[in-house]
Coordinates of C-alpha atoms in Angstrom, one line a residue:
X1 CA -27.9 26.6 0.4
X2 CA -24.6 28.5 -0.7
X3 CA -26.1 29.1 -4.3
X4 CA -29.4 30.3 -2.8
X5 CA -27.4 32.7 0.0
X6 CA -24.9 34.0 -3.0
X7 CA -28.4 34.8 -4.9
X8 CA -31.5 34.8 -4.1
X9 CA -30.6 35.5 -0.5
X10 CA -28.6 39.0 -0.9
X11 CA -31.9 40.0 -2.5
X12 CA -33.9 39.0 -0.1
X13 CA -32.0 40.7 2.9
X14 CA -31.1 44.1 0.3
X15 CA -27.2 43.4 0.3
X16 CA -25.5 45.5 -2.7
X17 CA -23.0 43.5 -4.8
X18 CA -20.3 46.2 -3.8
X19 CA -20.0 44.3 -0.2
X20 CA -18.7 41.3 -1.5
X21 CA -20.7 39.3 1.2
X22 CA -21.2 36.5 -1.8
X23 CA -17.2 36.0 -2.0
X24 CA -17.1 36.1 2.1
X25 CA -20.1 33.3 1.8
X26 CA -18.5 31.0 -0.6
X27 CA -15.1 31.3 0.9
X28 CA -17.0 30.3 4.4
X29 CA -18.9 27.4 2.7
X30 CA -15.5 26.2 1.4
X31 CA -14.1 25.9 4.8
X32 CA -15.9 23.8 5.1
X33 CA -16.6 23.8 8.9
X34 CA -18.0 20.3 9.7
X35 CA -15.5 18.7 7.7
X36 CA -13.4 16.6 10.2
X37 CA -16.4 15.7 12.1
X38 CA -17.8 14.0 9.0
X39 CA -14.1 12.2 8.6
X40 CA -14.0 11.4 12.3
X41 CA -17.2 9.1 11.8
X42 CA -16.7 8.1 8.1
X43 CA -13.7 7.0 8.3
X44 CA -11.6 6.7 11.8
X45 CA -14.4 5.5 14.2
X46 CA -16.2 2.1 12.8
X47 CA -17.3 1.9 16.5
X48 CA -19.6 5.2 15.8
X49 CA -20.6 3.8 12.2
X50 CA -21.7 0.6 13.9
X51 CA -23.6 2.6 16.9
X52 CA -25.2 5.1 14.7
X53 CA -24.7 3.5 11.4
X54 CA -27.7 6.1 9.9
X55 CA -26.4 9.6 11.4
X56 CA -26.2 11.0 8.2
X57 CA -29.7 10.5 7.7
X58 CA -32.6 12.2 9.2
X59 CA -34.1 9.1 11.5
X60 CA -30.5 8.8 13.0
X61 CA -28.9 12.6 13.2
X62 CA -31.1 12.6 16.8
X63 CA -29.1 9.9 18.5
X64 CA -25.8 11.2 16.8
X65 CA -26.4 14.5 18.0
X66 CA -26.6 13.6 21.4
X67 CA -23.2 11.9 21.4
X68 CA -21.5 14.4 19.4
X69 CA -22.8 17.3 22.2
X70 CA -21.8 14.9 25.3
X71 CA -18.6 12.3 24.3
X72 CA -18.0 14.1 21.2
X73 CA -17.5 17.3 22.1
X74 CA -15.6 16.1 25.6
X75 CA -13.0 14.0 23.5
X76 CA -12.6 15.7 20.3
X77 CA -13.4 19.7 21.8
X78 CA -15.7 20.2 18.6
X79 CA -17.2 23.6 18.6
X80 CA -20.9 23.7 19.0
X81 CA -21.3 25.5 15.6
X82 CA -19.2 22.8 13.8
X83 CA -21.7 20.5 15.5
X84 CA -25.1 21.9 14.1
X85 CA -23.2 23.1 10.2
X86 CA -22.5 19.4 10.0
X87 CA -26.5 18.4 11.2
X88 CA -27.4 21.3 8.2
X89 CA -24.6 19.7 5.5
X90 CA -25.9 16.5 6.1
X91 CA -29.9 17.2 5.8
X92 CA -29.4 19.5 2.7
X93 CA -29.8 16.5 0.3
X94 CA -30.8 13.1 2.1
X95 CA -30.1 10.9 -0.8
X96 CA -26.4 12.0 -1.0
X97 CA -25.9 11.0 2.2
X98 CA -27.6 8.0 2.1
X99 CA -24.9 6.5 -0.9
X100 CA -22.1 7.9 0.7
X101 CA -23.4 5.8 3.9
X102 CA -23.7 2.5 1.5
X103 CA -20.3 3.3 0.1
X104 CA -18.4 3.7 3.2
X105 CA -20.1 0.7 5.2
X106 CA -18.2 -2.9 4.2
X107 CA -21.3 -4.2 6.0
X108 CA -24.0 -2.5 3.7
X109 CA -22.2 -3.4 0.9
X110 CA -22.0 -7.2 1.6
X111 CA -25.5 -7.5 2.5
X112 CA -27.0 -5.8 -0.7
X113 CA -24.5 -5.7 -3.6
X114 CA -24.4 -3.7 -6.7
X115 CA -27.0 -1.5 -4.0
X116 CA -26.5 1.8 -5.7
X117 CA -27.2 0.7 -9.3
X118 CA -30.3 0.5 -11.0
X119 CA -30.2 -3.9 -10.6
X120 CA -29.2 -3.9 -6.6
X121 CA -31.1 -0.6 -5.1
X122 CA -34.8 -2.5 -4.7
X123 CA -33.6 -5.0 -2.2
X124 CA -31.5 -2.1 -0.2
X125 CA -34.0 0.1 -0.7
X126 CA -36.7 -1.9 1.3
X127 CA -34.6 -3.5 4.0
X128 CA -33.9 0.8 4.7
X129 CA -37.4 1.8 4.5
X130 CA -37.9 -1.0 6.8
X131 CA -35.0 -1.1 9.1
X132 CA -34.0 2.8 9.4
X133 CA -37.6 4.4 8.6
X134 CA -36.5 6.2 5.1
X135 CA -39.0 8.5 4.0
X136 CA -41.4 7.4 0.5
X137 CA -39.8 11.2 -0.2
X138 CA -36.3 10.0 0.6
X139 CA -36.3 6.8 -1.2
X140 CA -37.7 8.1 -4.7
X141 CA -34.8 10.6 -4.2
X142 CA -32.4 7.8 -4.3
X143 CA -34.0 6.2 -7.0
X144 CA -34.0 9.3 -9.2
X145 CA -30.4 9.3 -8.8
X146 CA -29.6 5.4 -9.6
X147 CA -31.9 5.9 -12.7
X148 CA -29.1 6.7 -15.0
X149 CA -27.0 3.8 -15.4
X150 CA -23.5 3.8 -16.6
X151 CA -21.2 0.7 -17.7
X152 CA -19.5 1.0 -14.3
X153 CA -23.0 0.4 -12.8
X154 CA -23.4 -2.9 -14.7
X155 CA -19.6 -3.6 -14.3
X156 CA -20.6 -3.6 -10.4
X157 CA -23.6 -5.4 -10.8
X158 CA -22.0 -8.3 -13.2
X159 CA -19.7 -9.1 -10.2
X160 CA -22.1 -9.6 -7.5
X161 CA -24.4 -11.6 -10.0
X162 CA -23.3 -15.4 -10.1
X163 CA -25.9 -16.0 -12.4
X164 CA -24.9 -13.4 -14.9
X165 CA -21.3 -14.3 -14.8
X166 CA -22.4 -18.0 -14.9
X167 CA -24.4 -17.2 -18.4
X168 CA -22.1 -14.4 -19.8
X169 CA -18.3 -15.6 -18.8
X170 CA -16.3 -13.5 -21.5
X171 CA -18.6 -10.2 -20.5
X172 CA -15.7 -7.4 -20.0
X173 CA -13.4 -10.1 -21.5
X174 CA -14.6 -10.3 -25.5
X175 CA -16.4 -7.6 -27.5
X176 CA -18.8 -10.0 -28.3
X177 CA -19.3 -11.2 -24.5
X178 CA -19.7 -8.2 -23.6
X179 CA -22.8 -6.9 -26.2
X180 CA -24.5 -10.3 -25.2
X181 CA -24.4 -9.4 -21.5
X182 CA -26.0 -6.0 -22.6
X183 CA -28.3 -7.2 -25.1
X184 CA -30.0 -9.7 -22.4
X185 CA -29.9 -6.9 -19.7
X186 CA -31.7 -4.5 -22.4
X187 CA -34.6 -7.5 -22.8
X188 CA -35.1 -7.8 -18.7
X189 CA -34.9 -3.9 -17.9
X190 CA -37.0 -2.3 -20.5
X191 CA -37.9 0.8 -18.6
X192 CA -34.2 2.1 -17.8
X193 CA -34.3 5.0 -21.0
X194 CA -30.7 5.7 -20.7
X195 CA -29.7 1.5 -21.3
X196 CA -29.7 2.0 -25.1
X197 CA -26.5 4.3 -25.6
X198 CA -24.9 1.4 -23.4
X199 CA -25.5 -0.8 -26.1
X200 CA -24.6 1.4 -28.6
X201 CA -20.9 1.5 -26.6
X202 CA -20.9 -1.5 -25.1
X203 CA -17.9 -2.7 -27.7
X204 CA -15.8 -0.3 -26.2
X205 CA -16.1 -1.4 -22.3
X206 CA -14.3 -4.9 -22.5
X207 CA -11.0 -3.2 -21.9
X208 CA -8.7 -3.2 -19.1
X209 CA -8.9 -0.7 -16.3
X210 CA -7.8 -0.5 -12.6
X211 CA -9.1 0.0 -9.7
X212 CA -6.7 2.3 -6.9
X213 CA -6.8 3.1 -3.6
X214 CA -4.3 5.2 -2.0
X215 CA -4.1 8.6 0.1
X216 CA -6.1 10.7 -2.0
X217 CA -7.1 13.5 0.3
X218 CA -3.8 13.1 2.8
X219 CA -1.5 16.4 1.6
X220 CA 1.7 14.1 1.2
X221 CA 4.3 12.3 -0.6
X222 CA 1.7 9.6 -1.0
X223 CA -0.9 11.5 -2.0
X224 CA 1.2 13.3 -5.1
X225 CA 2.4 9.4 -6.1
X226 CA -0.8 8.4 -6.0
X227 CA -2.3 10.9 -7.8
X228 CA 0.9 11.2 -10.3
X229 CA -0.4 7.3 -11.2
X230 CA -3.7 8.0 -12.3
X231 CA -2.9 10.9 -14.0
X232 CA -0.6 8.4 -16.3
X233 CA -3.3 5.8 -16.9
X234 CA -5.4 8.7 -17.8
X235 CA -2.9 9.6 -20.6
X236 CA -3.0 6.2 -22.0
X237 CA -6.8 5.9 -22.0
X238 CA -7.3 3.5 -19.0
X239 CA -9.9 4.0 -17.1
X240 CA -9.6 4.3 -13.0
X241 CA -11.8 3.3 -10.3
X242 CA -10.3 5.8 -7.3
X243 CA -11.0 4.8 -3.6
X244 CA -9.3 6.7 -1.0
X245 CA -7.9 5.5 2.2
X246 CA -8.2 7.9 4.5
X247 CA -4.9 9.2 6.9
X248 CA -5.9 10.9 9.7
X249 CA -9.0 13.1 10.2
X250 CA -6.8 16.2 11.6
X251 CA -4.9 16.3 8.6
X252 CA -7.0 14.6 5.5
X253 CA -8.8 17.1 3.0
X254 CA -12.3 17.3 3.2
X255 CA -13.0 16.3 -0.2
X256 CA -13.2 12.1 0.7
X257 CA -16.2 11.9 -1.1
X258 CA -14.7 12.7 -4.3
X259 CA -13.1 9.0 -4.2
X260 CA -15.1 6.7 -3.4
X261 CA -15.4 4.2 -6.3
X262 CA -16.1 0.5 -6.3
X263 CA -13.8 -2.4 -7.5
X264 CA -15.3 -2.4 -10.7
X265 CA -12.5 -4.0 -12.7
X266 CA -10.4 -7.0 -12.5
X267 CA -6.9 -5.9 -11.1
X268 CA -6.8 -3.2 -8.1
X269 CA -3.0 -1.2 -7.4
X270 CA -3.0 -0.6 -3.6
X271 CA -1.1 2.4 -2.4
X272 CA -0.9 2.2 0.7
X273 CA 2.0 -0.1 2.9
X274 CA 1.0 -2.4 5.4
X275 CA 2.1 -1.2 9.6
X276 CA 6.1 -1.1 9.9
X277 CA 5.4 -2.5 13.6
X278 CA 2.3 -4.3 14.4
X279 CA 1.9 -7.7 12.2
X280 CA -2.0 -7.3 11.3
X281 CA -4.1 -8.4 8.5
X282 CA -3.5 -5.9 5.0
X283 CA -7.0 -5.2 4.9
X284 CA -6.7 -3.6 7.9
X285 CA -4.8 -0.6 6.4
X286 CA -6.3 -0.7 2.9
X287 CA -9.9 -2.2 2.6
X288 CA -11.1 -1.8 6.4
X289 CA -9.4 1.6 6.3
X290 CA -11.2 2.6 3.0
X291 CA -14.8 1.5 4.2
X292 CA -14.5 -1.1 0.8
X293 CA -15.4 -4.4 0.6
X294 CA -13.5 -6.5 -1.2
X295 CA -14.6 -7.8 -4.0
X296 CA -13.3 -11.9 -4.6
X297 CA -11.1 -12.6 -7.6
X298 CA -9.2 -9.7 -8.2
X299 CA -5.8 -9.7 -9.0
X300 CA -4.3 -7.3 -6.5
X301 CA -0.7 -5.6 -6.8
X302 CA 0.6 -3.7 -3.4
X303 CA 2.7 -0.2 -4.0
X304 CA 4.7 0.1 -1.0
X305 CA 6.9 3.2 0.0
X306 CA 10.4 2.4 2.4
X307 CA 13.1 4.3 3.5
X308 CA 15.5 1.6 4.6
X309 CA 17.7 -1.2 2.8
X310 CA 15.2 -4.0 4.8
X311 CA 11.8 -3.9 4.7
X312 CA 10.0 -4.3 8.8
X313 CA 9.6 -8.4 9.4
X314 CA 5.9 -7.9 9.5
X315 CA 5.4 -7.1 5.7
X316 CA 5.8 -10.6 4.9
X317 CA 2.3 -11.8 6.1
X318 CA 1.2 -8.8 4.6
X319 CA 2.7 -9.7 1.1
X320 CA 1.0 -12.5 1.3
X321 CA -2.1 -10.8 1.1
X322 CA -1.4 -9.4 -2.5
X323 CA -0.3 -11.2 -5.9
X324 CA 2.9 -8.9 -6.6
X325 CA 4.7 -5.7 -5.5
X326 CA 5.6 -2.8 -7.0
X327 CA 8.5 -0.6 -6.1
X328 CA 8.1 3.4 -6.5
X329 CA 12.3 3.0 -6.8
X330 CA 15.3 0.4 -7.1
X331 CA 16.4 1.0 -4.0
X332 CA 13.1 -0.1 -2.5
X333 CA 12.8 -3.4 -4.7
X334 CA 16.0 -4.5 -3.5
X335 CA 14.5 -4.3 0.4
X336 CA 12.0 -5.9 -1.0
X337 CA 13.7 -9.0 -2.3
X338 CA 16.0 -9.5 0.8
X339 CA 12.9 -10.6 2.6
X340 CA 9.6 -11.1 0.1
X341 CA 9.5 -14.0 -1.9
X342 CA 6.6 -12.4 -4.3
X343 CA 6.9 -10.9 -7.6
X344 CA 8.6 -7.6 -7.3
X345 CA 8.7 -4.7 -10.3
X346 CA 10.3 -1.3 -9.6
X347 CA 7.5 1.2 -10.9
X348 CA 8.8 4.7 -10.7
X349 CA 5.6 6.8 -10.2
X350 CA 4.8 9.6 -12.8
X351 CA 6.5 13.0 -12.0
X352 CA 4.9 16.6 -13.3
X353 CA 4.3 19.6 -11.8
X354 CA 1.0 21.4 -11.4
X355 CA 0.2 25.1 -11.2
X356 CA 3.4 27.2 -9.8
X357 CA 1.8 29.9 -7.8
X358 CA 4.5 32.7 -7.6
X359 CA 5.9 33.4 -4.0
X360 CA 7.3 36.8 -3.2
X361 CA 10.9 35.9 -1.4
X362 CA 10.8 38.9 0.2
X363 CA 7.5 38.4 1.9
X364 CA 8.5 35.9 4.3
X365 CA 12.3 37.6 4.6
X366 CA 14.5 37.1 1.8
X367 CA 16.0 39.6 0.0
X368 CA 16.1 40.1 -3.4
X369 CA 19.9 39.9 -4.0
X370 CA 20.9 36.8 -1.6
X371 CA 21.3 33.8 -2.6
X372 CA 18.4 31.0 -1.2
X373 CA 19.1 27.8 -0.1
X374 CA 15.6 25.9 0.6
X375 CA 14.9 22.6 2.2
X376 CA 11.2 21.3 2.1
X377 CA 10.0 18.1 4.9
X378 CA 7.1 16.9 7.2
X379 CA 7.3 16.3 10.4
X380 CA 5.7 13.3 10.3
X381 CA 7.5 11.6 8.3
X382 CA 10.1 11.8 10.8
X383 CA 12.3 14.7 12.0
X384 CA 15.6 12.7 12.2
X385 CA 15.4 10.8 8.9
X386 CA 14.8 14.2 7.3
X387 CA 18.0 15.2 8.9
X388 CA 17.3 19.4 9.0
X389 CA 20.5 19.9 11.6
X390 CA 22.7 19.0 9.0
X391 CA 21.7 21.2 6.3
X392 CA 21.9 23.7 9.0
X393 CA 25.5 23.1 10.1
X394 CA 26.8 22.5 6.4
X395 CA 25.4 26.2 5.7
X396 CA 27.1 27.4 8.6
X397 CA 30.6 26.2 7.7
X398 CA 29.7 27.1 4.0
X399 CA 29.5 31.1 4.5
X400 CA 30.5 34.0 6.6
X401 CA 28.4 36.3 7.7
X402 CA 28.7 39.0 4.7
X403 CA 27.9 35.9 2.1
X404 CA 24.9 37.0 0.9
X405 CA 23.0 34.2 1.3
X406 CA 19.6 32.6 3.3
X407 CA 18.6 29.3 4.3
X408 CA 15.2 28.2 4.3
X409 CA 13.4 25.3 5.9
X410 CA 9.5 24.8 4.9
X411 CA 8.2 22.2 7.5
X412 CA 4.7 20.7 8.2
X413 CA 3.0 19.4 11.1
X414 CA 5.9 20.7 13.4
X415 CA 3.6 20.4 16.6
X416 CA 3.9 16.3 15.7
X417 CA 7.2 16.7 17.7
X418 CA 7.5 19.3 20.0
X419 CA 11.0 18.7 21.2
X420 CA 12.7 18.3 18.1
X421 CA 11.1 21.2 16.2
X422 CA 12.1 23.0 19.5
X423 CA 16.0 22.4 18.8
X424 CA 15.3 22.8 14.9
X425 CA 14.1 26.7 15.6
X426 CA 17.0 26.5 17.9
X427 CA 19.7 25.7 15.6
X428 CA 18.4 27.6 12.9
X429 CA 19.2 30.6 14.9
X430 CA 22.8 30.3 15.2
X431 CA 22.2 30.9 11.1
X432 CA 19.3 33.4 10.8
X433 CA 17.7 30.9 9.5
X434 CA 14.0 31.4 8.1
X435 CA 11.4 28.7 9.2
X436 CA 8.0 28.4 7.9
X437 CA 5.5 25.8 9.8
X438 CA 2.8 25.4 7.9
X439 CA 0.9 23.2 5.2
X440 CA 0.7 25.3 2.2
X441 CA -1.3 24.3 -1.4
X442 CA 0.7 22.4 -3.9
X443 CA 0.8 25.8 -5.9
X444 CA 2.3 27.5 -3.3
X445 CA 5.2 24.8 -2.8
X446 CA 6.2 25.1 -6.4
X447 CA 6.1 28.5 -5.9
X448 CA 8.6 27.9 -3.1
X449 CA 10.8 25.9 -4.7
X450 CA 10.4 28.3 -7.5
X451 CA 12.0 31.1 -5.7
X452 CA 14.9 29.5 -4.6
X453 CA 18.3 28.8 -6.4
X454 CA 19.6 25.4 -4.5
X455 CA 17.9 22.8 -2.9
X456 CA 19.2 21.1 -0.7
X457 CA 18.2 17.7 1.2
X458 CA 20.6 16.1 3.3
X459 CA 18.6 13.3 4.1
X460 CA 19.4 9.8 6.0
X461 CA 17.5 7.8 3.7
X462 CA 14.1 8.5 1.3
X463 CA 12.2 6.0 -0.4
X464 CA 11.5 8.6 -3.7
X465 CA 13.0 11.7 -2.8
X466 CA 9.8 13.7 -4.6
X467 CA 10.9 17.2 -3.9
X468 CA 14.4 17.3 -4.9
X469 CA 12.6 15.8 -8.2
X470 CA 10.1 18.5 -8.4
X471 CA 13.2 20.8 -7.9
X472 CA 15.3 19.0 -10.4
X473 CA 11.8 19.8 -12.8
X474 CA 12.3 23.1 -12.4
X475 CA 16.1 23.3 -13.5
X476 CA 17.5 24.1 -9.7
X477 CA 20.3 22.4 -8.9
X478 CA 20.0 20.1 -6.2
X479 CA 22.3 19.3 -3.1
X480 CA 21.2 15.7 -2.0
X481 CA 22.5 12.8 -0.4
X482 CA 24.2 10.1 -2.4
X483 CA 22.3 7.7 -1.2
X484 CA 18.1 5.9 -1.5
X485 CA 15.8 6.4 -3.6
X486 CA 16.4 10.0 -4.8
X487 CA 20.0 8.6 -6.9
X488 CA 17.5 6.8 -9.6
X489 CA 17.1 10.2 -11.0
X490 CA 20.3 11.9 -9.8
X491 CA 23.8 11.7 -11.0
X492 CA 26.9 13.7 -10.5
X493 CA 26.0 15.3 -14.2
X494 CA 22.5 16.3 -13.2
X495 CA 23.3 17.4 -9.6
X496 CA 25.3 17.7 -6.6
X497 CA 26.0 14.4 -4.9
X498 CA 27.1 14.5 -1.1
X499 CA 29.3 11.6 0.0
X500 CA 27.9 9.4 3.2
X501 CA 29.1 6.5 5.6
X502 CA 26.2 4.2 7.1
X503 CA 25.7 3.8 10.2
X504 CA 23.8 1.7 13.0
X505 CA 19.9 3.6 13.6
X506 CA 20.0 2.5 16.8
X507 CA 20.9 5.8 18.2
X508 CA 17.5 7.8 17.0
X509 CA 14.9 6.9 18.7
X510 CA 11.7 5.5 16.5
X511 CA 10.6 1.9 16.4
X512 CA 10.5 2.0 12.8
X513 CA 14.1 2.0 12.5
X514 CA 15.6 -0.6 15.3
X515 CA 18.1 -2.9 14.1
X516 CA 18.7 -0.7 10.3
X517 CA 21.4 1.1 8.8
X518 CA 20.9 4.6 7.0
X519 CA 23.6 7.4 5.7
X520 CA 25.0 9.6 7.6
X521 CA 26.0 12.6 5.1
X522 CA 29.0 14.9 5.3
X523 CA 28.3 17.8 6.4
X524 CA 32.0 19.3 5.5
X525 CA 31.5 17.8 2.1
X526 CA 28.0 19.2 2.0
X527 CA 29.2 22.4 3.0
X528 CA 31.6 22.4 0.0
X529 CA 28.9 22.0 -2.3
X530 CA 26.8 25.0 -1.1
X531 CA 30.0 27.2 -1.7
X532 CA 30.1 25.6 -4.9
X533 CA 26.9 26.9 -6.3
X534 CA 26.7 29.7 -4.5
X535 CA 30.4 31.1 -5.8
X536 CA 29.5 29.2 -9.5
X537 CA 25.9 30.5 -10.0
X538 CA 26.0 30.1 -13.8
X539 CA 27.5 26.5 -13.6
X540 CA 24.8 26.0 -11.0
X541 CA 22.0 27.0 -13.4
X542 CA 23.6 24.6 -16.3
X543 CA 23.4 21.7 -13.9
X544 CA 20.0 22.2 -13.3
X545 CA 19.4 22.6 -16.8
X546 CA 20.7 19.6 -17.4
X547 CA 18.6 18.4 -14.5

């Protein structure tokens, strides 16, 4: 519909080029308007997907539209336009929404395996013509579209076979297993056109690959780890099945869709730890969470991201969910191994930066000879562990008020806690401080980082540490505590260590954290360190050269 508006539409309704209306359009469609509503029921509220499990589809949008005008509207506030764009998104092209429904429902997917390939569709296809009234227009649509059939597609179907794994068992596993399984399937599915090129390639699709799901869409930490991993099987040639596991629909991206992959190989990676305080089964936060159903003997590997030198007691039935544990750092293995007795590797993620969109310091009030101190955090990954107050205070016993110098603190999802942003904007005063609340693009965040000439991160604890690496990247020097993750890439060559004692967490207030230690960084020594770099600015830059 956004092709035809950008088009054939200005035509129709006379609009000159020289408006621009086509950029207004597609920057509208890219909003992408209905975008947390389709979240909310794809991936927050199995309760909807079980009461309306086709409102996607035209023979359920009618009931869904009633709820989502009455209850959905009353305890979510969405507008009534965001209402009717998602009804139009989702009857634009019925057969879309009819896989993404089969790929997000664990129960679909256990009743008719290998559903969306060319060897599974018949048997879903008729139980949905029956059971949810699908059009004779609507299922040759789907069809159309499971016509072409890729070596995932038999990969999928092989697995939900017996029998074929029964009369092929090296398939995927020898070259020659793997051309008999095609060779047999080419004899009992003459009319598929695009099945010869498989066998052509067949040779080639025995090797490993890996299956991940992780925070895809959630702008975070997690999500650049994530990502970061599959970019580095990429540049060794393994292939990767992507399934996301979605966050929260407030804050996800709207492009969920975009990672939705099956288990389709023998070893899964999942990204994603298990609840720091509730004791529940893994799947909960990883399959459940993804709309996956599992698929039975895989070889699964947990990733798990801490902040603390013990792990939370109820990871332990978790871990016994997977076959072994990676660590993104040292310091996080060694949690591990105080309480987990599982295989444990420490598996730094892949670290490299993307586009750096250039930020103007002096649009959001630096100027162009002071000297920029930056510290990046969210919100909700915990205000206190982030420790803000204490970069604050070590800048103010750093400089006096002719220094040339500015501090600035990027934060996201202040709103997350009121009070404590509240005191941050406070204290930031007493410094002139700049704050900026507000999520920006990954370009936009190098760009920050990009304009400033120390960063500084005077954290209690981090399991990684990612931006005062991304910072490193960029030859800054970096002010960071000597302590967590962040000192498997820091040393007192490459940056600028601050000294810490630890101390009891009991005196912050999150559940997370009862009963732990973290650091507690100087702030005199901390202070001593921005005076440094700011009165040896050419020392500075070799550090971060050396960085």
């Amino acid at each position: 519909y956004c092709k035809w508006l950008c088009e054939e539409g200005l035509k129709q309704y006379h609009i000159p080029k020289k408006a621009k209306a086509a950029e207004q359009i597609q920057e509208a469609f890219e909003q992408n308007p209905a975008a947390n509503i389709r979240q909310l029921y794809l991936s927050f509220r199995p309760d909807l997907r079980a009461a309306f499990p086709t409102a996607l589809l035209p023979t359920g949008q009618r009931t869904f539209l009633h709820w989502l005008l009455t209850y959905g509207r009353a305890e979510f506030a969405f507008p009534e336009e965001k209402v009717y764009w998602f009804l139009m998104e989702s009857a634009e092209v019925p057969a879309r929404e009819f896989e993404i429904t089969y790929q997000t429902s664990q129960q679909w997917q256990q009743w008719f395996p290998a559903g969306l390939t060319r060897f599974g569709r018949d048997a879903l296809l008729d139980w949905a013509k029956t059971r949810h009234r699908l059009s004779d227009e609507v299922i040759e649509q789907i069809r159309e579209r499971t016509d072409s059939t890729t070596m995932d597609d038999v990969r999928v179907a092989y697995w939900s076979q017996p029998q074929w794994r029964k009369r092929f068992p090296q398939a995927f596993k020898t070259r020659q297993g793997t051309n008999d399984l095609v060779a047999w399937l080419h004899t009992q599915f003459e009319d598929l056109p695009t099945f010869p090129t498989l066998a052509a390639t067949a040779s080639e699709n025995q090797q490993l690959g890996l299956n991940v799901l992780g925070h895809f869409c959630y702008p975070s930490g997690l999500q650049q780890s994530v990502k970061s991993i599959v970019r580095s099987l990429h540049e060794v040639n393994v292939p990767v099945q992507r399934r996301d596991v979605p966050a929260h629909y407030k804050v996800d991206g709207s492009d969920h869709a975009e990672y939705l992959d099956f288990e389709t190989y023998d070893v899964t990676l999942i990204h994603a730890q298990p609840h720091p305080n509730v004791e529940m089964p893994y799947e909960d936060v990883s399959y459940n969470q993804a709309g996956l159903e599992p698929r039975a003997d895989v070889y699964r590997i947990g990733y798990w991201y801490w902040e603390l030198e013990d792990v939370p007691s109820t990871w332990k039935a978790a871990a016994e969910s997977v076959d072994e544990l990676w660590a993104p750092t040292k310091f996080i293995a060694d949690a591990m191994r105080k309480d987990l007795s599982i295989k444990i590797t420490p598996m730094t993620p892949g670290m490299e930066l993307g586009e750096v969109e250039k930020v103007d310091r002096e649009s959001f009030g630096v100027g162009k000879d002071e000297f920029m101190f930056l510290y990046m955090f969210d919100v909700k990954s915990f205000l206190m562990r982030k420790n803000p107050m204490a970069v604050i205070e070590a800048f103010k016993r750093a400089f006096r008020k002719d220094d040339r110098v500015k501090l600035v603190i990027k934060v996201s999802s202040g709103d997350r806690d009121p009070k404590g942003f509240g005191l941050l904007k406070k204290k930031a005063e007493e410094v002139d401080a700049i704050i900026i609340d507000k999520v920006l693009s990954r370009g936009k965040s190098y760009g920050l980082i990009d304009a400033c000439d120390c960063y500084t991160s005077l954290h209690r604890s981090e399991g990684l540490g990612l931006t005062m690496a991304e910072a490193m990247m960029m030859s800054k020097p970096v002010i960071g505590t000597r302590y967590s993750g962040n000192v498997d890439f820091m040393s007192d060559s490459t940056s600028l260590l601050v000294d810490y004692e630890l101390v009891p967490c009991q005196h912050y207030v999150h559940n997370n954290y009862q009963d732990h230690k973290w650091a507690d960084p100087s702030v005199d020594h901390s202070a001593e360190c921005m005076r440094w770099v700011y009165k040896n600015q050419e020392e500075g830059k070799a550090m971060g050269e050396r960085g």
